[in-house]
Amino acid sequence: MKLMKKNILSSFVFLFSIFTFSQGNTHKSESGKYENQALTPPMGWNSWNTFETKIDENLVRETADIMVASGMKDAGYTYIVLDDGWMTRERDKNGNLVPDPVKFPSGMKALIDYVHSKGLKFGLYNCAGTKTCAGYPGTRGYEYQDARFYADLNIDFLKYDWCNTEGINAKEAYTTMSNALKTAGKPIVFSLCEWGDNDPWKWGKPIGNLWRISGDIYPCFNCEFKHPENWSSWGFMKIAEMRKDIRKFSGPDHWNDFDMLEVGNGMTVAEDRSHFTMWSMLASPLIAGNDFRKMSKETLAILTNKELIEINQDKLGIQGFKYSEENGLQIWVKPLSDGNWAITFLNISDISRKINFDWKANPIKDTDFNMEINFATKTYKIKDLWKNKDAGSTKKTFTAELPSHDVITLKLTQ
Ligand code: GLA
């Protein structure tokens, strides 16, 4: 009895102390990502692919202006993300990050307010390591302080990289930053840029809204670009085919990120079209990486192709898969909502290829998501999305000539 009394008393003291502690503690740590920030793959622009660290406030303002005036905003592009190089080389004496006053003389807050005033969203970059990849202050050891800094700036998106992380556990490092962002209290899309080294698709879902699955992209079809410091960047088709069996890990609010777009950065128009198509078929984030101020009509037309964007943004959020490959002619398939499907023919060979696709002889099965089409029992209407015209139905064999490195994308509707 005595013991019971003592237990009751100590439980009371314990509950009382929890109560008083939580009342007084305004920095209660929260965990878990901000949910529902990216129900479809995020769309926007990032400075890195074209400008690397040569960024400044004029570039951001002009990019935001063009994003609106060119129709890109209407097409769905929302985020303007400053990548590496926005800070000074050292933190201030209180350990705070400092936006570079030479590159951003009006201050980062004013710039972010400007971007917001255009109805757009704003993102910044940092790194889980001690320094960013370009040698600016990393967040290691400053997670909660940096998260508060971002919340005060009112940013909407954080890309969090993986340089200078020797000896750090990836899942733990990204969890710490995710919790810090949650605790800071401002909803922010958390973009894990861990290059797929530690299978982030297996643990990233409760932590972040998207995760890179590869090293950096390079503006070529399927080359490997070897950097002198002993690392490689990859042509878009290398990235598209780099990982097997990860599509089941991608979906609304937790996307496999195939890296930022290189559309408009030096490939042929056919290759740019194929690149944009593949990113749409793969439900990858669509983050443009070109200089909007010098954008050609062709580049803008590719980036704003409404029907391809609809394939990318389809609310089912299923990543497409490679159905077949023969003589360099690949066929990719993506199940869509309302029982529709997207089919892409892609010619990876160096010569033109003839397509002769007899639908009835090719039933399609998506074993990861348990869906199928049997063209012998069901007929679909076909629309050619790049030509923007009807292309008959699946009753008839589909025939076409497909130039090297080009695509034909068809939408099948019931
Ligand atoms: C890494 C990332 C890139 C870019 C650079 C910046 O390479 O993968 O996307 O952010 O760092 O230094």
XYZ file of N, CA, C and O in Angstrom, residues 245-361:
468
model
N 14.246 -0.892 -60.298
C 13.309 -1.251 -59.213
C 13.084 -0.178 -58.165
O 12.883 -0.488 -56.997
N 13.160 1.091 -58.532
C 12.879 2.105 -57.508
C 11.536 2.796 -57.738
O 11.138 3.642 -56.951
N 10.850 2.440 -58.822
C 9.637 3.201 -59.125
C 8.544 3.006 -58.072
O 7.743 3.886 -57.823
N 8.552 1.845 -57.428
C 7.491 1.619 -56.429
C 7.667 2.505 -55.194
O 6.760 2.643 -54.385
N 8.840 3.134 -55.060
C 9.091 4.012 -53.904
C 8.665 5.460 -54.158
O 8.739 6.299 -53.266
N 8.289 5.774 -55.398
C 7.965 7.155 -55.754
C 6.455 7.346 -55.801
O 5.723 6.424 -56.153
N 5.991 8.541 -55.458
C 4.560 8.802 -55.518
C 4.260 10.166 -54.923
O 5.184 10.906 -54.558
N 2.970 10.509 -54.807
C 2.594 11.835 -54.310
C 3.268 12.180 -52.979
O 3.183 11.416 -52.023
N 3.972 13.293 -52.975
C 4.665 13.819 -51.791
C 5.979 13.105 -51.453
O 6.605 13.409 -50.441
N 6.414 12.140 -52.313
C 7.697 11.457 -52.062
C 8.286 10.973 -53.393
O 8.236 9.812 -53.722
N 8.886 11.917 -54.109
C 9.261 11.649 -55.498
C 10.714 11.236 -55.674
O 11.611 11.802 -55.051
N 10.950 10.287 -56.578
C 12.293 10.073 -57.101
C 12.635 11.278 -57.969
O 11.873 11.624 -58.881
N 13.781 11.904 -57.700
C 14.167 13.134 -58.407
C 15.333 12.810 -59.348
O 16.421 12.449 -58.893
N 15.081 12.906 -60.651
C 16.088 12.537 -61.655
C 17.026 13.707 -61.992
O 17.757 13.646 -62.949
N 16.988 14.740 -61.200
C 17.844 15.936 -61.292
C 17.205 17.015 -62.180
O 16.237 16.776 -62.889
N 17.808 18.199 -62.108
C 17.231 19.369 -62.782
C 17.364 19.237 -64.296
O 18.256 18.564 -64.799
N 16.478 19.924 -65.000
C 16.439 19.798 -66.462
C 17.625 20.491 -67.132
O 18.095 21.526 -66.668
N 18.047 19.919 -68.247
C 19.077 20.543 -69.093
C 18.472 20.997 -70.418
O 19.189 21.271 -71.374
N 17.145 21.081 -70.480
C 16.474 21.560 -71.698
C 16.938 23.000 -71.960
O 16.948 23.829 -71.054
N 17.358 23.252 -73.202
C 17.819 24.607 -73.557
C 19.285 24.839 -73.239
O 19.774 25.961 -73.352
N 19.994 23.791 -72.839
C 21.395 23.965 -72.446
C 22.385 23.332 -73.411
O 23.479 22.930 -73.019
N 22.001 23.222 -74.692
C 23.000 22.816 -75.683
C 22.722 21.537 -76.434
O 23.420 21.229 -77.404
N 21.721 20.765 -76.042
C 21.408 19.558 -76.809
C 20.566 19.943 -78.032
O 20.109 21.083 -78.145
N 20.336 18.987 -78.927
C 19.490 19.277 -80.083
C 18.034 19.396 -79.617
O 17.697 18.951 -78.513
N 17.207 19.960 -80.482
C 15.784 20.100 -80.117
C 15.168 18.717 -79.872
O 14.403 18.523 -78.921
N 15.527 17.736 -80.708
C 14.992 16.377 -80.516
C 15.419 15.831 -79.154
O 14.628 15.221 -78.433
N 16.676 16.058 -78.799
C 17.164 15.552 -77.503
C 16.493 16.268 -76.331
O 16.144 15.643 -75.330
N 16.314 17.569 -76.466
C 15.600 18.311 -75.414
C 14.173 17.774 -75.254
O 13.662 17.623 -74.140
N 13.548 17.496 -76.411
C 12.177 16.962 -76.373
C 12.160 15.595 -75.669
O 11.306 15.314 -74.839
N 13.153 14.769 -75.991
C 13.230 13.432 -75.369
C 13.472 13.550 -73.864
O 12.891 12.815 -73.069
N 14.371 14.466 -73.503
C 14.690 14.683 -72.085
C 13.438 15.101 -71.311
O 13.077 14.497 -70.282
N 12.716 16.081 -71.847
C 11.512 16.567 -71.162
C 10.449 15.461 -71.086
O 9.758 15.299 -70.078
N 10.366 14.700 -72.179
C 9.398 13.591 -72.212
C 9.734 12.553 -71.149
O 8.859 12.085 -70.412
N 11.027 12.195 -71.072
C 11.412 11.169 -70.094
C 11.133 11.635 -68.675
O 10.655 10.866 -67.848
N 11.436 12.893 -68.382
C 11.182 13.404 -67.021
C 9.678 13.408 -66.728
O 9.261 13.197 -65.592
N 8.880 13.623 -67.788
C 7.426 13.565 -67.601
C 6.967 12.125 -67.378
O 6.161 11.859 -66.485
N 7.503 11.219 -68.165
C 7.127 9.802 -68.028
C 7.561 9.241 -66.668
O 6.926 8.359 -66.118
N 8.686 9.756 -66.156
C 9.238 9.234 -64.899
C 8.662 9.950 -63.671
O 9.072 9.676 -62.547
N 7.732 10.867 -63.897
C 7.150 11.659 -62.794
C 8.250 12.308 -61.965
O 8.167 12.380 -60.730
N 9.288 12.778 -62.647
C 10.371 13.475 -61.942
C 9.981 14.934 -61.730
O 9.228 15.500 -62.523
N 10.488 15.570 -60.665
C 10.325 17.021 -60.574
C 10.787 17.681 -61.869
O 11.743 17.208 -62.505
N 10.107 18.765 -62.259
C 10.477 19.494 -63.482
C 11.073 20.831 -63.055
O 10.359 21.826 -62.922
N 12.371 20.832 -62.820
C 13.047 22.046 -62.375
C 13.949 22.499 -63.519
O 15.018 21.899 -63.757
N 13.509 23.550 -64.228
C 14.280 24.043 -65.374
C 15.652 24.521 -64.897
O 15.804 24.988 -63.765
N 16.651 24.390 -65.782
C 18.010 24.775 -65.389
C 18.664 25.637 -66.440
O 19.898 25.717 -66.515
N 17.854 26.304 -67.269
C 18.411 27.117 -68.366
C 18.300 28.601 -68.032
O 17.676 28.988 -67.050
N 18.938 29.414 -68.887
C 18.895 30.873 -68.727
C 17.636 31.387 -69.416
O 17.575 31.441 -70.653
N 16.638 31.772 -68.650
C 15.360 32.210 -69.230
C 15.551 33.443 -70.114
O 14.769 33.687 -71.021
N 16.593 34.244 -69.803
C 16.766 35.498 -70.541
C 17.217 35.252 -71.973
O 17.151 36.139 -72.819
N 17.707 34.023 -72.216
C 18.164 33.702 -73.577
C 17.394 32.513 -74.139
O 17.895 31.798 -75.001
N 16.208 32.294 -73.640
C 15.467 31.079 -74.000
C 14.923 31.174 -75.427
O 14.278 32.164 -75.781
N 15.161 30.135 -76.243
C 14.625 30.129 -77.617
C 13.148 29.750 -77.569
O 12.661 29.198 -76.573
N 12.476 30.014 -78.702
C 11.048 29.644 -78.815
C 10.870 28.136 -78.640
O 9.927 27.671 -78.019
N 11.814 27.372 -79.236
C 11.711 25.905 -79.156
C 11.817 25.428 -77.707
O 11.074 24.561 -77.269
N 12.772 26.030 -76.967
C 12.956 25.626 -75.569
C 11.704 25.928 -74.760
O 11.217 25.083 -73.998
N 11.171 27.137 -74.951
C 9.967 27.515 -74.207
C 8.799 26.581 -74.563
O 8.043 26.148 -73.688
N 8.697 26.253 -75.861
C 7.591 25.373 -76.285
C 7.730 23.997 -75.639
O 6.730 23.389 -75.228
N 8.950 23.506 -75.519
C 9.141 22.192 -74.887
C 8.791 22.280 -73.400
O 8.013 21.476 -72.884
N 9.345 23.274 -72.733
C 9.137 23.382 -71.282
C 7.679 23.636 -70.906
O 7.275 23.358 -69.777
N 6.914 24.192 -71.830
C 5.512 24.514 -71.496
C 4.508 23.628 -72.236
O 3.333 23.961 -72.304
N 4.979 22.501 -72.772
C 4.032 21.607 -73.449
C 2.999 21.093 -72.426
O 3.299 20.286 -71.554
N 1.789 21.610 -72.591
C 0.734 21.399 -71.604
C 0.431 19.907 -71.391
O 0.257 19.444 -70.265
N 0.386 19.185 -72.491
C -0.041 17.780 -72.382
C 1.041 16.910 -71.754
O 0.740 15.972 -71.024
N 2.317 17.243 -72.050
C 3.400 16.497 -71.409
C 3.426 16.807 -69.910
O 3.648 15.923 -69.080
N 3.184 18.085 -69.585
C 3.159 18.463 -68.168
C 2.018 17.726 -67.458
O 2.169 17.263 -66.330
N 0.909 17.570 -68.160
C -0.206 16.819 -67.550
C 0.178 15.370 -67.251
O -0.257 14.797 -66.264
N 0.996 14.793 -68.142
C 1.477 13.418 -67.903
C 2.334 13.410 -66.635
O 2.196 12.561 -65.757
N 3.241 14.403 -66.547
C 4.124 14.502 -65.375
C 3.337 14.719 -64.088
O 3.641 14.147 -63.046
N 2.327 15.590 -64.186
C 1.592 16.022 -62.988
C 0.372 15.151 -62.691
O -0.407 15.479 -61.809
N 0.224 14.078 -63.431
C -0.961 13.237 -63.208
C -1.109 12.875 -61.725
O -0.139 12.492 -61.075
N -2.320 12.975 -61.232
C -2.500 12.878 -59.775
C -2.251 11.484 -59.198
O -1.993 11.362 -58.004
N -2.300 10.446 -60.053
C -1.948 9.111 -59.546
C -0.482 9.063 -59.106
O -0.114 8.326 -58.201
N 0.341 9.840 -59.805
C 1.744 9.968 -59.405
C 2.564 8.702 -59.590
O 3.485 8.432 -58.824
N 2.242 7.909 -60.615
C 3.005 6.673 -60.838
C 4.156 6.924 -61.819
O 3.954 7.476 -62.902
N 5.355 6.523 -61.410
C 6.528 6.646 -62.281
C 6.429 5.613 -63.397
O 6.141 4.438 -63.141
N 6.666 6.045 -64.634
C 6.597 5.140 -65.775
C 7.710 4.107 -65.763
O 8.640 4.177 -64.952
N 7.617 3.149 -66.684
C 8.640 2.092 -66.740
C 8.948 1.736 -68.187
O 8.144 2.005 -69.086
N 10.111 1.107 -68.378
C 10.481 0.694 -69.733
C 9.796 -0.630 -70.042
O 9.992 -1.611 -69.342
N 8.992 -0.605 -71.090
C 8.220 -1.791 -71.457
C 9.052 -2.724 -72.345
O 9.021 -3.932 -72.194
N 9.819 -2.118 -73.270
C 10.612 -2.964 -74.169
C 11.720 -2.162 -74.826
O 11.711 -0.922 -74.807
N 12.672 -2.888 -75.403
C 13.747 -2.245 -76.181
C 14.200 -3.211 -77.264
O 14.504 -4.371 -76.986
N 14.218 -2.708 -78.503
C 14.663 -3.543 -79.610
C 15.358 -2.670 -80.630
O 14.778 -1.668 -81.088
N 16.580 -3.007 -80.981
C 17.358 -2.221 -81.960
C 17.376 -0.735 -81.629
O 17.265 0.099 -82.518
N 17.500 -0.407 -80.368
C 17.584 1.006 -79.988
C 16.242 1.712 -79.925
O 16.181 2.906 -79.656
N 15.173 0.975 -80.188
C 13.842 1.578 -80.056
C 13.258 1.159 -78.710
O 12.957 -0.014 -78.483
N 13.154 2.135 -77.820
C 12.606 1.848 -76.492
C 11.135 2.236 -76.441
O 10.724 3.206 -77.071
N 10.383 1.510 -75.628
C 8.992 1.886 -75.373
C 8.820 2.044 -73.859
O 9.160 1.142 -73.093
N 8.352 3.227 -73.469
C 8.110 3.521 -72.051
C 6.608 3.710 -71.837
O 5.911 4.266 -72.712
N 6.150 3.302 -70.670
C 4.714 3.304 -70.383
C 4.475 3.937 -69.017
O 5.243 3.708 -68.088
N 3.413 4.755 -68.922
C 3.065 5.343 -67.614
C 1.557 5.252 -67.412
O 0.792 5.850 -68.177
N 1.125 4.541 -66.381
C -0.313 4.532 -66.083
C -0.756 5.898 -65.561
O -0.034 6.536 -64.801
N -1.926 6.334 -66.005
C -2.453 7.642 -65.586
C -3.786 7.454 -64.867
O -4.385 6.370 -64.924
N -4.251 8.531 -64.268
C -5.556 8.450 -63.608
C -6.671 8.266 -64.641
O -6.440 8.438 -65.847
N -7.842 7.926 -64.192
C -9.033 7.690 -65.033
C -8.835 6.566 -66.038
O -9.460 6.564 -67.111
N -7.914 5.653 -65.751
C -7.715 4.503 -66.632
C -6.986 4.833 -67.923
O -6.960 4.024 -68.851
N -6.378 6.018 -68.012
C -5.629 6.383 -69.218
C -4.158 5.964 -69.083
O -3.680 5.675 -67.984
N -3.437 5.992 -70.207
C -2.024 5.599 -70.210
C -1.246 6.531 -71.131
O -1.778 7.028 -72.121
N 0.039 6.721 -70.815
C 0.940 7.409 -71.747
C 1.956 6.389 -72.246
O 2.475 5.585 -71.467
N 2.206 6.431 -73.557
C 3.183 5.525 -74.175
C 4.194 6.383 -74.927
O 3.803 7.225 -75.737
N 5.469 6.155 -74.688
C 6.509 6.908 -75.401
C 7.409 5.956 -76.181
O 7.919 4.972 -75.625
N 7.586 6.266 -77.455
C 8.588 5.577 -78.268
C 9.813 6.483 -78.293
O 9.699 7.663 -78.647
N 10.952 5.941 -77.935
C 12.187 6.732 -77.877
C 13.267 6.007 -78.667
O 13.529 4.817 -78.438
N 13.875 6.739 -79.588
C 14.923 6.140 -80.423
C 16.298 6.510 -79.863
O 16.762 7.628 -80.058
N 16.937 5.566 -79.171
C 18.251 5.879 -78.593
C 19.386 5.589 -79.580
O 20.544 5.859 -79.276
N 19.050 5.042 -80.752
C 20.113 4.702 -81.714
C 20.508 5.932 -82.536
O 19.863 6.982 -82.460
N 21.558 5.775 -83.329
C 22.072 6.912 -84.107
C 21.395 7.067 -85.461
O 21.708 7.983 -86.214
N 20.518 6.126 -85.791
C 19.836 6.233 -87.088
C 18.319 6.227 -86.876
O 17.837 5.815 -85.819
N 17.616 6.663 -87.903
C 16.163 6.703 -87.853
C 15.593 5.272 -87.734
O 16.174 4.327 -88.279
N 14.491 5.116 -87.012
C 13.891 3.777 -86.840
C 12.421 3.792 -87.237
O 11.718 4.785 -87.032
N 11.981 2.659 -87.759
C 10.557 2.504 -88.122
C 9.803 1.922 -86.932
O 10.269 0.965 -86.319
N 8.668 2.531 -86.616
C 7.823 1.955 -85.565
C 6.667 1.217 -86.236
O 6.034 1.743 -87.150
N 6.438 -0.001 -85.776
C 5.325 -0.810 -86.250
C 4.753 -1.495 -85.032
O 5.181 -2.576 -84.676
N 3.834 -0.852 -84.360
C 3.406 -1.393 -83.065
C 1.980 -1.904 -83.145
O 1.022 -1.140 -83.260
N 1.893 -3.228 -83.095
C 0.584 -3.878 -83.149
C 0.078 -4.012 -81.710
O 0.550 -4.841 -80.942
N -0.882 -3.176 -81.349
C -1.339 -3.106 -79.952
C -1.795 -4.467 -79.437
O -1.442 -4.873 -78.328
N -2.597 -5.163 -80.280
C -3.194 -6.429 -79.816
C -2.144 -7.474 -79.468
O -2.358 -8.328 -78.610
N -1.007 -7.379 -80.145
C 0.055 -8.360 -79.868
C 0.882 -7.964 -78.644
O 1.811 -8.670 -78.253
